PDB file of C-alpha atoms in Angstrom:
ATOM      1  CA  UNK J   1      -0.042  -0.026  -0.073  1.00  0.00           C
ATOM      2  CA  UNK J   2       1.343   3.566  -0.901  1.00  0.00           C
ATOM      3  CA  UNK J   3       2.062   5.839   2.075  1.00  0.00           C
ATOM      4  CA  UNK J   4       0.556   9.386   1.695  1.00  0.00           C
ATOM      5  CA  UNK J   5       3.284  11.887   1.017  1.00  0.00           C
ATOM      6  CA  UNK J   6       4.397  14.720   3.196  1.00  0.00           C
ATOM      7  CA  UNK J   7       6.111  16.982   0.962  1.00  0.00           C
ATOM      8  CA  UNK J   8       5.585  20.830   0.171  1.00  0.00           C
ATOM      9  CA  UNK J   9       3.766  21.029   3.598  1.00  0.00           C
ATOM     10  CA  UNK J  10       3.381  24.841   3.016  1.00  0.00           C
ATOM     11  CA  UNK J  11       1.474  24.589   0.143  1.00  0.00           C
ATOM     12  CA  UNK J  12      -2.327  23.378   0.197  1.00  0.00           C
ATOM     13  CA  UNK J  13      -3.169  20.044  -0.995  1.00  0.00           C
ATOM     14  CA  UNK J  14      -5.945  20.616  -3.775  1.00  0.00           C
ATOM     15  CA  UNK J  15      -6.323  17.099  -4.837  1.00  0.00           C
ATOM     16  CA  UNK J  16      -5.388  14.032  -2.936  1.00  0.00           C
ATOM     17  CA  UNK J  17      -5.564  10.472  -4.509  1.00  0.00           C
ATOM     18  CA  UNK J  18      -5.459   7.364  -1.896  1.00  0.00           C
ATOM     19  CA  UNK J  19      -4.835   3.896  -2.796  1.00  0.00           C
ATOM     20  CA  UNK J  20      -6.778   4.145  -6.199  1.00  0.00           C
ATOM     21  CA  UNK J  21      -7.430   1.174  -8.134  1.00  0.00           C
ATOM     22  CA  UNK J  22      -9.063   0.119 -11.775  1.00  0.00           C
ATOM     23  CA  UNK J  23      -9.272  -3.327 -12.874  1.00  0.00           C
ATOM     24  CA  UNK J  24     -10.551  -4.473 -15.838  1.00  0.00           C
ATOM     25  CA  UNK J  25     -12.281  -7.964 -15.657  1.00  0.00           C
ATOM     26  CA  UNK J  26     -12.002 -10.269 -18.460  1.00  0.00           C
ATOM     27  CA  UNK J  27     -15.103 -12.903 -18.444  1.00  0.00           C
ATOM     28  CA  UNK J  28     -15.586 -16.053 -20.246  1.00  0.00           C
ATOM     29  CA  UNK J  29     -17.472 -19.407 -20.068  1.00  0.00           C
ATOM     30  CA  UNK J  30     -20.836 -20.195 -19.840  1.00  0.00           C
ATOM     31  CA  UNK J  31     -21.801 -18.080 -16.816  1.00  0.00           C
ATOM     32  CA  UNK J  32     -19.262 -15.281 -17.832  1.00  0.00           C
ATOM     33  CA  UNK J  33     -17.170 -15.792 -14.747  1.00  0.00           C
ATOM     34  CA  UNK J  34     -14.161 -13.401 -14.177  1.00  0.00           C
ATOM     35  CA  UNK J  35     -11.244 -15.100 -15.997  1.00  0.00           C
ATOM     36  CA  UNK J  36      -8.400 -12.476 -15.068  1.00  0.00           C
ATOM     37  CA  UNK J  37      -8.179  -8.758 -13.832  1.00  0.00           C
ATOM     38  CA  UNK J  38      -6.284  -6.207 -15.892  1.00  0.00           C
ATOM     39  CA  UNK J  39      -4.601  -4.052 -13.145  1.00  0.00           C
ATOM     40  CA  UNK J  40      -4.724  -0.545 -15.178  1.00  0.00           C
ATOM     41  CA  UNK J  41      -4.004   1.274 -12.112  1.00  0.00           C
ATOM     42  CA  UNK J  42      -2.906  -0.564  -9.069  1.00  0.00           C
ATOM     43  CA  UNK J  43      -2.851   1.479  -5.454  1.00  0.00           C
ATOM     44  CA  UNK J  44      -1.741   4.496  -6.485  1.00  0.00           C
ATOM     45  CA  UNK J  45      -1.327   7.478  -4.094  1.00  0.00           C
ATOM     46  CA  UNK J  46      -0.056  11.154  -4.540  1.00  0.00           C
ATOM     47  CA  UNK J  47      -1.185  14.856  -4.051  1.00  0.00           C
ATOM     48  CA  UNK J  48      -1.411  17.908  -6.457  1.00  0.00           C
ATOM     49  CA  UNK J  49      -0.824  21.006  -5.006  1.00  0.00           C
ATOM     50  CA  UNK J  50      -2.855  24.344  -5.286  1.00  0.00           C
ATOM     51  CA  UNK J  51      -1.486  25.966  -8.468  1.00  0.00           C
ATOM     52  CA  UNK J  52       1.252  23.431  -9.424  1.00  0.00           C
ATOM     53  CA  UNK J  53       1.582  21.377 -12.449  1.00  0.00           C
ATOM     54  CA  UNK J  54       2.178  17.688 -11.911  1.00  0.00           C
ATOM     55  CA  UNK J  55       3.331  15.959 -14.900  1.00  0.00           C
ATOM     56  CA  UNK J  56       2.724  12.165 -15.113  1.00  0.00           C
ATOM     57  CA  UNK J  57       4.764  10.035 -17.706  1.00  0.00           C
ATOM     58  CA  UNK J  58       5.383   6.488 -18.853  1.00  0.00           C
ATOM     59  CA  UNK J  59       5.096   4.248 -21.735  1.00  0.00           C
ATOM     60  CA  UNK J  60       1.508   4.015 -23.503  1.00  0.00           C
ATOM     61  CA  UNK J  61      -0.544   1.446 -21.849  1.00  0.00           C
ATOM     62  CA  UNK J  62       0.885   2.118 -18.520  1.00  0.00           C
ATOM     63  CA  UNK J  63      -2.541   3.565 -16.696  1.00  0.00           C
ATOM     64  CA  UNK J  64      -1.808   7.353 -17.135  1.00  0.00           C
ATOM     65  CA  UNK J  65      -4.868   8.113 -18.961  1.00  0.00           C
ATOM     66  CA  UNK J  66      -7.112   5.671 -16.665  1.00  0.00           C
ATOM     67  CA  UNK J  67      -5.817   7.860 -13.565  1.00  0.00           C
ATOM     68  CA  UNK J  68      -7.186  10.889 -15.003  1.00  0.00           C
ATOM     69  CA  UNK J  69     -10.380   9.820 -16.247  1.00  0.00           C
ATOM     70  CA  UNK J  70     -10.855   7.851 -12.908  1.00  0.00           C
ATOM     71  CA  UNK J  71     -10.059  10.863 -10.592  1.00  0.00           C
ATOM     72  CA  UNK J  72     -13.074  12.540 -12.501  1.00  0.00           C
ATOM     73  CA  UNK J  73     -15.227   9.628 -12.602  1.00  0.00           C
ATOM     74  CA  UNK J  74     -15.599   9.265 -16.548  1.00  0.00           C
ATOM     75  CA  UNK J  75     -14.528   5.752 -15.247  1.00  0.00           C
ATOM     76  CA  UNK J  76     -15.830   4.381 -12.051  1.00  0.00           C
ATOM     77  CA  UNK J  77     -13.071   3.418  -9.787  1.00  0.00           C
ATOM     78  CA  UNK J  78     -12.408  -0.252  -8.473  1.00  0.00           C
ATOM     79  CA  UNK J  79     -11.431   1.009  -5.128  1.00  0.00           C
ATOM     80  CA  UNK J  80      -9.684   3.813  -3.575  1.00  0.00           C
ATOM     81  CA  UNK J  81     -10.573   7.559  -2.792  1.00  0.00           C
ATOM     82  CA  UNK J  82      -9.843  10.857  -4.604  1.00  0.00           C
ATOM     83  CA  UNK J  83     -10.428  14.213  -2.442  1.00  0.00           C
ATOM     84  CA  UNK J  84     -10.820  17.687  -3.851  1.00  0.00           C
ATOM     85  CA  UNK J  85     -10.377  20.209  -1.113  1.00  0.00           C
ATOM     86  CA  UNK J  86     -11.019  17.628   1.194  1.00  0.00           C
ATOM     87  CA  UNK J  87     -14.136  16.225  -0.240  1.00  0.00           C
ATOM     88  CA  UNK J  88     -14.406  12.599  -1.462  1.00  0.00           C
ATOM     89  CA  UNK J  89     -15.686  12.647  -5.069  1.00  0.00           C
ATOM     90  CA  UNK J  90     -16.361   8.964  -5.124  1.00  0.00           C
ATOM     91  CA  UNK J  91     -18.908   9.179  -2.344  1.00  0.00           C
ATOM     92  CA  UNK J  92     -20.634  12.061  -4.368  1.00  0.00           C
ATOM     93  CA  UNK J  93     -23.662  11.914  -6.414  1.00  0.00           C
ATOM     94  CA  UNK J  94     -26.495  14.556  -7.831  1.00  0.00           C
ATOM     95  CA  UNK J  95     -26.206  18.164  -7.072  1.00  0.00           C
ATOM     96  CA  UNK J  96     -22.844  18.085  -5.220  1.00  0.00           C
ATOM     97  CA  UNK J  97     -21.039  15.903  -7.804  1.00  0.00           C
ATOM     98  CA  UNK J  98     -22.243  18.307 -10.674  1.00  0.00           C
ATOM     99  CA  UNK J  99     -21.027  21.337  -8.554  1.00  0.00           C
ATOM    100  CA  UNK J 100     -17.605  19.922  -7.681  1.00  0.00           C
ATOM    101  CA  UNK J 101     -17.251  19.073 -11.550  1.00  0.00           C
ATOM    102  CA  UNK J 102     -17.532  22.535 -12.539  1.00  0.00           C
ATOM    103  CA  UNK J 103     -14.083  23.046 -10.590  1.00  0.00           C
ATOM    104  CA  UNK J 104     -12.606  19.835 -12.485  1.00  0.00           C
ATOM    105  CA  UNK J 105     -12.165  19.892 -16.104  1.00  0.00           C
ATOM    106  CA  UNK J 106     -10.278  17.896 -18.775  1.00  0.00           C
ATOM    107  CA  UNK J 107      -8.692  18.616 -22.191  1.00  0.00           C
ATOM    108  CA  UNK J 108      -8.691  15.319 -24.119  1.00  0.00           C
ATOM    109  CA  UNK J 109      -5.791  14.167 -26.202  1.00  0.00           C
ATOM    110  CA  UNK J 110      -7.942  14.183 -29.505  1.00  0.00           C
ATOM    111  CA  UNK J 111      -9.869  17.216 -29.650  1.00  0.00           C
ATOM    112  CA  UNK J 112     -11.461  16.268 -32.879  1.00  0.00           C
ATOM    113  CA  UNK J 113     -13.063  13.107 -31.460  1.00  0.00           C
ATOM    114  CA  UNK J 114     -14.258  15.064 -28.300  1.00  0.00           C
ATOM    115  CA  UNK J 115     -16.075  17.779 -30.485  1.00  0.00           C
ATOM    116  CA  UNK J 116     -19.485  17.051 -31.989  1.00  0.00           C
ATOM    117  CA  UNK J 117     -19.217  17.492 -35.390  1.00  0.00           C
ATOM    118  CA  UNK J 118     -22.596  18.533 -36.055  1.00  0.00           C
ATOM    119  CA  UNK J 119     -22.101  21.543 -33.544  1.00  0.00           C
ATOM    120  CA  UNK J 120     -20.530  25.005 -34.093  1.00  0.00           C
ATOM    121  CA  UNK J 121     -17.538  25.166 -31.723  1.00  0.00           C
ATOM    122  CA  UNK J 122     -19.248  28.152 -29.881  1.00  0.00           C
ATOM    123  CA  UNK J 123     -22.209  26.088 -28.980  1.00  0.00           C
ATOM    124  CA  UNK J 124     -19.669  23.153 -27.767  1.00  0.00           C
ATOM    125  CA  UNK J 125     -18.278  25.724 -25.213  1.00  0.00           C
ATOM    126  CA  UNK J 126     -21.755  26.954 -24.370  1.00  0.00           C
ATOM    127  CA  UNK J 127     -22.956  23.745 -23.497  1.00  0.00           C
ATOM    128  CA  UNK J 128     -21.262  23.501 -20.391  1.00  0.00           C
ATOM    129  CA  UNK J 129     -22.133  26.858 -19.349  1.00  0.00           C
ATOM    130  CA  UNK J 130     -26.082  26.202 -19.892  1.00  0.00           C
ATOM    131  CA  UNK J 131     -25.869  22.585 -18.235  1.00  0.00           C
ATOM    132  CA  UNK J 132     -24.596  24.410 -14.974  1.00  0.00           C
ATOM    133  CA  UNK J 133     -26.892  27.419 -15.528  1.00  0.00           C
ATOM    134  CA  UNK J 134     -24.073  30.158 -15.383  1.00  0.00           C
ATOM    135  CA  UNK J 135     -25.280  33.242 -16.019  1.00  0.00           C
ATOM    136  CA  UNK J 136     -27.908  34.669 -18.245  1.00  0.00           C
ATOM    137  CA  UNK J 137     -27.786  34.127 -22.255  1.00  0.00           C
ATOM    138  CA  UNK J 138     -25.744  37.221 -22.724  1.00  0.00           C
ATOM    139  CA  UNK J 139     -23.341  36.348 -19.956  1.00  0.00           C
ATOM    140  CA  UNK J 140     -22.924  32.992 -21.242  1.00  0.00           C
ATOM    141  CA  UNK J 141     -22.098  34.442 -25.008  1.00  0.00           C
ATOM    142  CA  UNK J 142     -19.660  36.937 -23.319  1.00  0.00           C
ATOM    143  CA  UNK J 143     -17.720  34.060 -21.443  1.00  0.00           C
ATOM    144  CA  UNK J 144     -17.723  32.210 -24.761  1.00  0.00           C
ATOM    145  CA  UNK J 145     -16.087  34.871 -26.930  1.00  0.00           C
ATOM    146  CA  UNK J 146     -13.817  35.716 -23.811  1.00  0.00           C
ATOM    147  CA  UNK J 147     -12.391  32.227 -23.535  1.00  0.00           C
ATOM    148  CA  UNK J 148     -12.077  31.868 -27.506  1.00  0.00           C
ATOM    149  CA  UNK J 149      -9.840  34.945 -27.294  1.00  0.00           C
ATOM    150  CA  UNK J 150      -7.929  34.030 -24.339  1.00  0.00           C
ATOM    151  CA  UNK J 151      -6.550  30.847 -26.227  1.00  0.00           C
ATOM    152  CA  UNK J 152      -5.908  32.883 -29.549  1.00  0.00           C
ATOM    153  CA  UNK J 153      -8.930  32.518 -31.821  1.00  0.00           C
ATOM    154  CA  UNK J 154     -11.306  35.167 -33.181  1.00  0.00           C
ATOM    155  CA  UNK J 155     -15.059  35.755 -32.321  1.00  0.00           C
ATOM    156  CA  UNK J 156     -16.134  34.528 -35.885  1.00  0.00           C
ATOM    157  CA  UNK J 157     -14.622  31.107 -34.997  1.00  0.00           C
ATOM    158  CA  UNK J 158     -17.519  30.489 -32.686  1.00  0.00           C
ATOM    159  CA  UNK J 159     -19.637  29.958 -35.912  1.00  0.00           C
ATOM    160  CA  UNK J 160     -17.395  27.341 -37.512  1.00  0.00           C
ATOM    161  CA  UNK J 161     -17.737  23.519 -37.030  1.00  0.00           C
ATOM    162  CA  UNK J 162     -14.871  21.351 -35.922  1.00  0.00           C
ATOM    163  CA  UNK J 163     -13.964  19.823 -39.612  1.00  0.00           C
ATOM    164  CA  UNK J 164     -12.927  23.699 -40.623  1.00  0.00           C
ATOM    165  CA  UNK J 165     -10.056  23.761 -38.032  1.00  0.00           C
ATOM    166  CA  UNK J 166      -6.594  22.597 -37.918  1.00  0.00           C
ATOM    167  CA  UNK J 167      -5.475  20.291 -34.923  1.00  0.00           C
ATOM    168  CA  UNK J 168      -3.883  22.846 -33.139  1.00  0.00           C
ATOM    169  CA  UNK J 169      -6.958  25.221 -33.694  1.00  0.00           C
ATOM    170  CA  UNK J 170      -8.860  22.522 -32.445  1.00  0.00           C
ATOM    171  CA  UNK J 171      -6.873  21.844 -29.055  1.00  0.00           C
ATOM    172  CA  UNK J 172      -7.160  25.687 -28.558  1.00  0.00           C
ATOM    173  CA  UNK J 173     -11.050  25.047 -28.694  1.00  0.00           C
ATOM    174  CA  UNK J 174     -10.810  22.030 -26.382  1.00  0.00           C
ATOM    175  CA  UNK J 175      -8.768  24.410 -24.000  1.00  0.00           C
ATOM    176  CA  UNK J 176     -11.465  27.195 -24.222  1.00  0.00           C
ATOM    177  CA  UNK J 177     -14.325  24.516 -23.329  1.00  0.00           C
ATOM    178  CA  UNK J 178     -12.415  23.416 -20.418  1.00  0.00           C
ATOM    179  CA  UNK J 179     -11.811  26.949 -19.382  1.00  0.00           C
ATOM    180  CA  UNK J 180     -15.400  28.242 -19.782  1.00  0.00           C
ATOM    181  CA  UNK J 181     -16.518  26.826 -16.433  1.00  0.00           C
ATOM    182  CA  UNK J 182     -13.734  28.828 -14.486  1.00  0.00           C
ATOM    183  CA  UNK J 183     -12.458  25.447 -12.955  1.00  0.00           C
ATOM    184  CA  UNK J 184      -9.345  25.417 -10.401  1.00  0.00           C
ATOM    185  CA  UNK J 185      -8.148  21.886 -11.736  1.00  0.00           C
ATOM    186  CA  UNK J 186      -7.729  20.536 -15.369  1.00  0.00           C
ATOM    187  CA  UNK J 187      -6.379  17.276 -16.241  1.00  0.00           C
ATOM    188  CA  UNK J 188      -4.350  17.656 -19.693  1.00  0.00           C
ATOM    189  CA  UNK J 189      -4.443  14.406 -21.115  1.00  0.00           C
ATOM    190  CA  UNK J 190      -1.759  14.477 -23.796  1.00  0.00           C
ATOM    191  CA  UNK J 191      -2.721  17.656 -25.480  1.00  0.00           C
ATOM    192  CA  UNK J 192       0.248  18.261 -27.583  1.00  0.00           C
ATOM    193  CA  UNK J 193       1.160  14.589 -28.441  1.00  0.00           C
ATOM    194  CA  UNK J 194      -0.795  14.926 -31.766  1.00  0.00           C
ATOM    195  CA  UNK J 195       0.243  18.351 -32.692  1.00  0.00           C
ATOM    196  CA  UNK J 196       3.454  19.539 -35.102  1.00  0.00           C
ATOM    197  CA  UNK J 197       6.313  20.778 -32.665  1.00  0.00           C
ATOM    198  CA  UNK J 198       6.102  24.257 -33.370  1.00  0.00           C
ATOM    199  CA  UNK J 199       2.349  23.927 -32.486  1.00  0.00           C
ATOM    200  CA  UNK J 200       3.161  21.941 -29.432  1.00  0.00           C
ATOM    201  CA  UNK J 201       5.406  25.183 -27.954  1.00  0.00           C
ATOM    202  CA  UNK J 202       2.005  27.437 -28.817  1.00  0.00           C
ATOM    203  CA  UNK J 203      -0.316  25.388 -27.057  1.00  0.00           C
ATOM    204  CA  UNK J 204       2.155  24.801 -24.088  1.00  0.00           C
ATOM    205  CA  UNK J 205       2.692  28.493 -23.742  1.00  0.00           C
ATOM    206  CA  UNK J 206      -1.261  29.206 -23.835  1.00  0.00           C
ATOM    207  CA  UNK J 207      -1.440  26.663 -20.909  1.00  0.00           C
ATOM    208  CA  UNK J 208       1.399  28.329 -18.808  1.00  0.00           C
ATOM    209  CA  UNK J 209      -0.307  31.650 -19.558  1.00  0.00           C
ATOM    210  CA  UNK J 210      -3.872  30.647 -18.397  1.00  0.00           C
ATOM    211  CA  UNK J 211      -2.461  28.991 -15.307  1.00  0.00           C
ATOM    212  CA  UNK J 212      -0.457  32.074 -14.101  1.00  0.00           C
ATOM    213  CA  UNK J 213      -3.691  34.348 -15.030  1.00  0.00           C
ATOM    214  CA  UNK J 214      -6.351  32.253 -13.394  1.00  0.00           C
ATOM    215  CA  UNK J 215      -4.299  30.371 -10.865  1.00  0.00           C
ATOM    216  CA  UNK J 216      -5.083  26.751 -12.520  1.00  0.00           C
ATOM    217  CA  UNK J 217      -3.786  23.582 -11.210  1.00  0.00           C
ATOM    218  CA  UNK J 218      -2.956  20.911 -13.573  1.00  0.00           C
ATOM    219  CA  UNK J 219      -2.330  17.181 -13.586  1.00  0.00           C
ATOM    220  CA  UNK J 220      -0.245  16.850 -17.336  1.00  0.00           C
ATOM    221  CA  UNK J 221      -0.257  13.622 -18.767  1.00  0.00           C
ATOM    222  CA  UNK J 222       2.341  12.973 -21.250  1.00  0.00           C
ATOM    223  CA  UNK J 223       4.982  10.575 -22.805  1.00  0.00           C
ATOM    224  CA  UNK J 224       7.022  13.308 -24.014  1.00  0.00           C
ATOM    225  CA  UNK J 225       9.685  14.118 -21.241  1.00  0.00           C
ATOM    226  CA  UNK J 226      10.789  17.164 -22.971  1.00  0.00           C
ATOM    227  CA  UNK J 227       7.399  18.717 -22.870  1.00  0.00           C
ATOM    228  CA  UNK J 228       7.166  17.386 -19.261  1.00  0.00           C
ATOM    229  CA  UNK J 229      10.295  19.024 -18.106  1.00  0.00           C
ATOM    230  CA  UNK J 230       9.122  22.325 -20.019  1.00  0.00           C
ATOM    231  CA  UNK J 231       5.746  22.695 -18.059  1.00  0.00           C
ATOM    232  CA  UNK J 232       5.792  20.554 -14.672  1.00  0.00           C
ATOM    233  CA  UNK J 233       6.893  21.518 -11.238  1.00  0.00           C
ATOM    234  CA  UNK J 234       6.776  18.034  -9.974  1.00  0.00           C
ATOM    235  CA  UNK J 235       7.024  14.599 -12.096  1.00  0.00           C
ATOM    236  CA  UNK J 236       5.623  11.339 -11.447  1.00  0.00           C
ATOM    237  CA  UNK J 237       6.732   8.234 -13.597  1.00  0.00           C
ATOM    238  CA  UNK J 238       4.409   5.355 -14.126  1.00  0.00           C
ATOM    239  CA  UNK J 239       5.085   1.913 -15.079  1.00  0.00           C
ATOM    240  CA  UNK J 240       2.515  -0.785 -15.712  1.00  0.00           C
ATOM    241  CA  UNK J 241      -0.234   0.606 -13.027  1.00  0.00           C
ATOM    242  CA  UNK J 242       2.179   1.997 -10.537  1.00  0.00           C
ATOM    243  CA  UNK J 243       4.074   5.009  -9.747  1.00  0.00           C
ATOM    244  CA  UNK J 244       7.657   4.196  -9.475  1.00  0.00           C
ATOM    245  CA  UNK J 245       9.246   7.579  -8.733  1.00  0.00           C
ATOM    246  CA  UNK J 246       7.868  11.088  -8.075  1.00  0.00           C
ATOM    247  CA  UNK J 247      10.080  14.239  -7.395  1.00  0.00           C
ATOM    248  CA  UNK J 248      10.375  17.696  -8.221  1.00  0.00           C
ATOM    249  CA  UNK J 249      11.445  18.138 -11.897  1.00  0.00           C
ATOM    250  CA  UNK J 250      14.766  19.407 -11.288  1.00  0.00           C
ATOM    251  CA  UNK J 251      15.471  16.521  -8.832  1.00  0.00           C
ATOM    252  CA  UNK J 252      14.083  13.974 -11.118  1.00  0.00           C
ATOM    253  CA  UNK J 253      15.910  14.885 -14.329  1.00  0.00           C
ATOM    254  CA  UNK J 254      19.415  15.523 -12.500  1.00  0.00           C
ATOM    255  CA  UNK J 255      19.338  12.595 -10.278  1.00  0.00           C
ATOM    256  CA  UNK J 256      16.817   9.985 -11.236  1.00  0.00           C
ATOM    257  CA  UNK J 257      16.699   6.904  -8.709  1.00  0.00           C
ATOM    258  CA  UNK J 258      14.723   4.196 -10.375  1.00  0.00           C
ATOM    259  CA  UNK J 259      16.230   2.246 -12.966  1.00  0.00           C
ATOM    260  CA  UNK J 260      12.695   2.804 -15.300  1.00  0.00           C
ATOM    261  CA  UNK J 261      13.223   6.537 -14.835  1.00  0.00           C
ATOM    262  CA  UNK J 262      17.090   6.533 -15.696  1.00  0.00           C
ATOM    263  CA  UNK J 263      16.202   4.335 -19.083  1.00  0.00           C
ATOM    264  CA  UNK J 264      13.393   7.016 -19.909  1.00  0.00           C
ATOM    265  CA  UNK J 265      15.554   9.812 -19.408  1.00  0.00           C
ATOM    266  CA  UNK J 266      18.493   8.217 -21.658  1.00  0.00           C
ATOM    267  CA  UNK J 267      16.329   8.122 -24.507  1.00  0.00           C
ATOM    268  CA  UNK J 268      15.897  11.754 -24.593  1.00  0.00           C
ATOM    269  CA  UNK J 269      17.721  13.307 -27.864  1.00  0.00           C
ATOM    270  CA  UNK J 270      20.525  15.961 -27.478  1.00  0.00           C
ATOM    271  CA  UNK J 271      20.431  18.517 -30.174  1.00  0.00           C
ATOM    272  CA  UNK J 272      24.139  18.364 -30.481  1.00  0.00           C
ATOM    273  CA  UNK J 273      25.780  15.897 -32.698  1.00  0.00           C
ATOM    274  CA  UNK J 274      28.979  16.135 -31.146  1.00  0.00           C
ATOM    275  CA  UNK J 275      27.791  14.558 -27.643  1.00  0.00           C
ATOM    276  CA  UNK J 276      27.442  11.210 -27.321  1.00  0.00           C
ATOM    277  CA  UNK J 277      24.884   9.771 -24.802  1.00  0.00           C
ATOM    278  CA  UNK J 278      24.752   6.716 -23.212  1.00  0.00           C
ATOM    279  CA  UNK J 279      21.325   5.022 -23.653  1.00  0.00           C
ATOM    280  CA  UNK J 280      19.919   2.303 -21.399  1.00  0.00           C
ATOM    281  CA  UNK J 281      18.305  -0.071 -23.622  1.00  0.00           C
ATOM    282  CA  UNK J 282      15.439  -2.050 -22.072  1.00  0.00           C
ATOM    283  CA  UNK J 283      15.514  -5.719 -22.780  1.00  0.00           C
ATOM    284  CA  UNK J 284      12.056  -7.485 -23.659  1.00  0.00           C
ATOM    285  CA  UNK J 285       8.585  -6.353 -23.825  1.00  0.00           C
ATOM    286  CA  UNK J 286       6.245  -4.613 -21.434  1.00  0.00           C
ATOM    287  CA  UNK J 287       4.314  -7.518 -19.357  1.00  0.00           C
ATOM    288  CA  UNK J 288       0.789  -7.820 -19.726  1.00  0.00           C
ATOM    289  CA  UNK J 289      -1.788  -6.107 -17.104  1.00  0.00           C
ATOM    290  CA  UNK J 290      -3.355  -9.138 -16.843  1.00  0.00           C
ATOM    291  CA  UNK J 291      -0.579 -11.209 -15.635  1.00  0.00           C
ATOM    292  CA  UNK J 292       1.975  -8.925 -14.179  1.00  0.00           C
ATOM    293  CA  UNK J 293       5.493 -10.083 -12.766  1.00  0.00           C
ATOM    294  CA  UNK J 294       5.771 -11.153  -9.176  1.00  0.00           C
ATOM    295  CA  UNK J 295       7.784  -8.849  -6.841  1.00  0.00           C
ATOM    296  CA  UNK J 296       8.662  -5.654  -8.858  1.00  0.00           C
ATOM    297  CA  UNK J 297       6.723  -5.193 -11.766  1.00  0.00           C
ATOM    298  CA  UNK J 298       9.944  -4.084 -13.745  1.00  0.00           C
ATOM    299  CA  UNK J 299      12.422  -6.476 -12.926  1.00  0.00           C
ATOM    300  CA  UNK J 300      12.104  -8.592 -15.906  1.00  0.00           C
ATOM    301  CA  UNK J 301      13.524  -5.662 -17.936  1.00  0.00           C
ATOM    302  CA  UNK J 302      15.667  -3.931 -15.161  1.00  0.00           C
ATOM    303  CA  UNK J 303      19.380  -4.442 -15.792  1.00  0.00           C
ATOM    304  CA  UNK J 304      20.027  -4.020 -12.175  1.00  0.00           C
ATOM    305  CA  UNK J 305      17.581  -6.468 -10.656  1.00  0.00           C
ATOM    306  CA  UNK J 306      18.602  -8.623  -7.590  1.00  0.00           C
ATOM    307  CA  UNK J 307      17.039 -11.576  -6.377  1.00  0.00           C
ATOM    308  CA  UNK J 308      14.701  -9.830  -3.986  1.00  0.00           C
ATOM    309  CA  UNK J 309      13.178  -7.710  -6.969  1.00  0.00           C
ATOM    310  CA  UNK J 310      11.713 -10.957  -8.070  1.00  0.00           C
ATOM    311  CA  UNK J 311       9.933 -12.094  -5.015  1.00  0.00           C
ATOM    312  CA  UNK J 312       9.296  -8.781  -3.167  1.00  0.00           C
ATOM    313  CA  UNK J 313       7.295  -5.899  -4.173  1.00  0.00           C
ATOM    314  CA  UNK J 314       9.459  -2.733  -3.391  1.00  0.00           C
ATOM    315  CA  UNK J 315       7.726  -0.220  -1.057  1.00  0.00           C
ATOM    316  CA  UNK J 316       6.838   3.123  -2.401  1.00  0.00           C
ATOM    317  CA  UNK J 317       8.750   5.283  -0.019  1.00  0.00           C
ATOM    318  CA  UNK J 318      10.135   8.840   0.674  1.00  0.00           C
ATOM    319  CA  UNK J 319      13.969   8.236   0.031  1.00  0.00           C
ATOM    320  CA  UNK J 320      14.951  11.554   0.626  1.00  0.00           C
ATOM    321  CA  UNK J 321      12.703  14.923   1.186  1.00  0.00           C
ATOM    322  CA  UNK J 322      10.202  15.168  -1.517  1.00  0.00           C
ATOM    323  CA  UNK J 323      11.757  12.410  -3.616  1.00  0.00           C
ATOM    324  CA  UNK J 324       9.896   9.129  -3.604  1.00  0.00           C
ATOM    325  CA  UNK J 325      10.819   5.812  -5.106  1.00  0.00           C
ATOM    326  CA  UNK J 326       9.767   2.096  -5.326  1.00  0.00           C
ATOM    327  CA  UNK J 327      12.993   0.197  -5.767  1.00  0.00           C
ATOM    328  CA  UNK J 328      14.968  -2.059  -3.537  1.00  0.00           C
ATOM    329  CA  UNK J 329      18.112  -0.516  -4.780  1.00  0.00           C
ATOM    330  CA  UNK J 330      17.220   3.006  -3.239  1.00  0.00           C
ATOM    331  CA  UNK J 331      17.122   1.699   0.464  1.00  0.00           C
TER     332      UNK J 331
END
């Protein structure tokens, strides 16, 4: 079981995730009995502090997006708790849940599939304001125009349909839609992974400017470590449903403790052909979530694995102040 963290005590914890689990059952046979459970998220705990950006990184399929969607109850959890300002989201329903969801929004990875192709983008932004009964019709319209301008679009764009925009513009619309309800917390689910590099920097700068202007808090999910380094205050690294390391951005990029984090960082290209970087090449494939290895889940691919790694799951603990790791070698 992961232990609650105690870092940044001077800052308020806006979000607390405690022992979050999300399992997907595979059924079969005449009576559709459960044959196996895919442990997409397996006993994960962390905090997000008010006004910060927590980067969440890892390989595709490690459970990053599942964490984000489960936190918002777009996917129901198997077990665990998520608190927003001390309120347990998983125990809420009806009006209280709707009220707290105004403060917790998401920017999806694929903005095209998240926008209704039959609806002008202005109507998509207005939809959330109408559902939550925010303001008069004129006030709703003014908010919609304001958020479009905040993300670098023009008033006339509100009348256009999603297919009339580029990928970068559609992602700006996704940001505007999330911003319209004036949330405090936004989950950014790989918001720039499908964009060109030049457009990525524009979208990242928009997110940083909006965070400063509106006091936003982000969970930034990505697999691009260069992007995470640019935007995050702290970074959490996931592997096969578990967080294996968490620390301040500068600490984790300068002094990674977990072998998986070290391998990820070694793969970041250096824009200087005269510098030769030592790569850590991981052997084998990522194990199945339905049949994870015993002990440390990373041990079949770890170049430093010892016998203890194969039989005992390493505890996720604070190795030094603010730096957490789940590795027997970091004792």
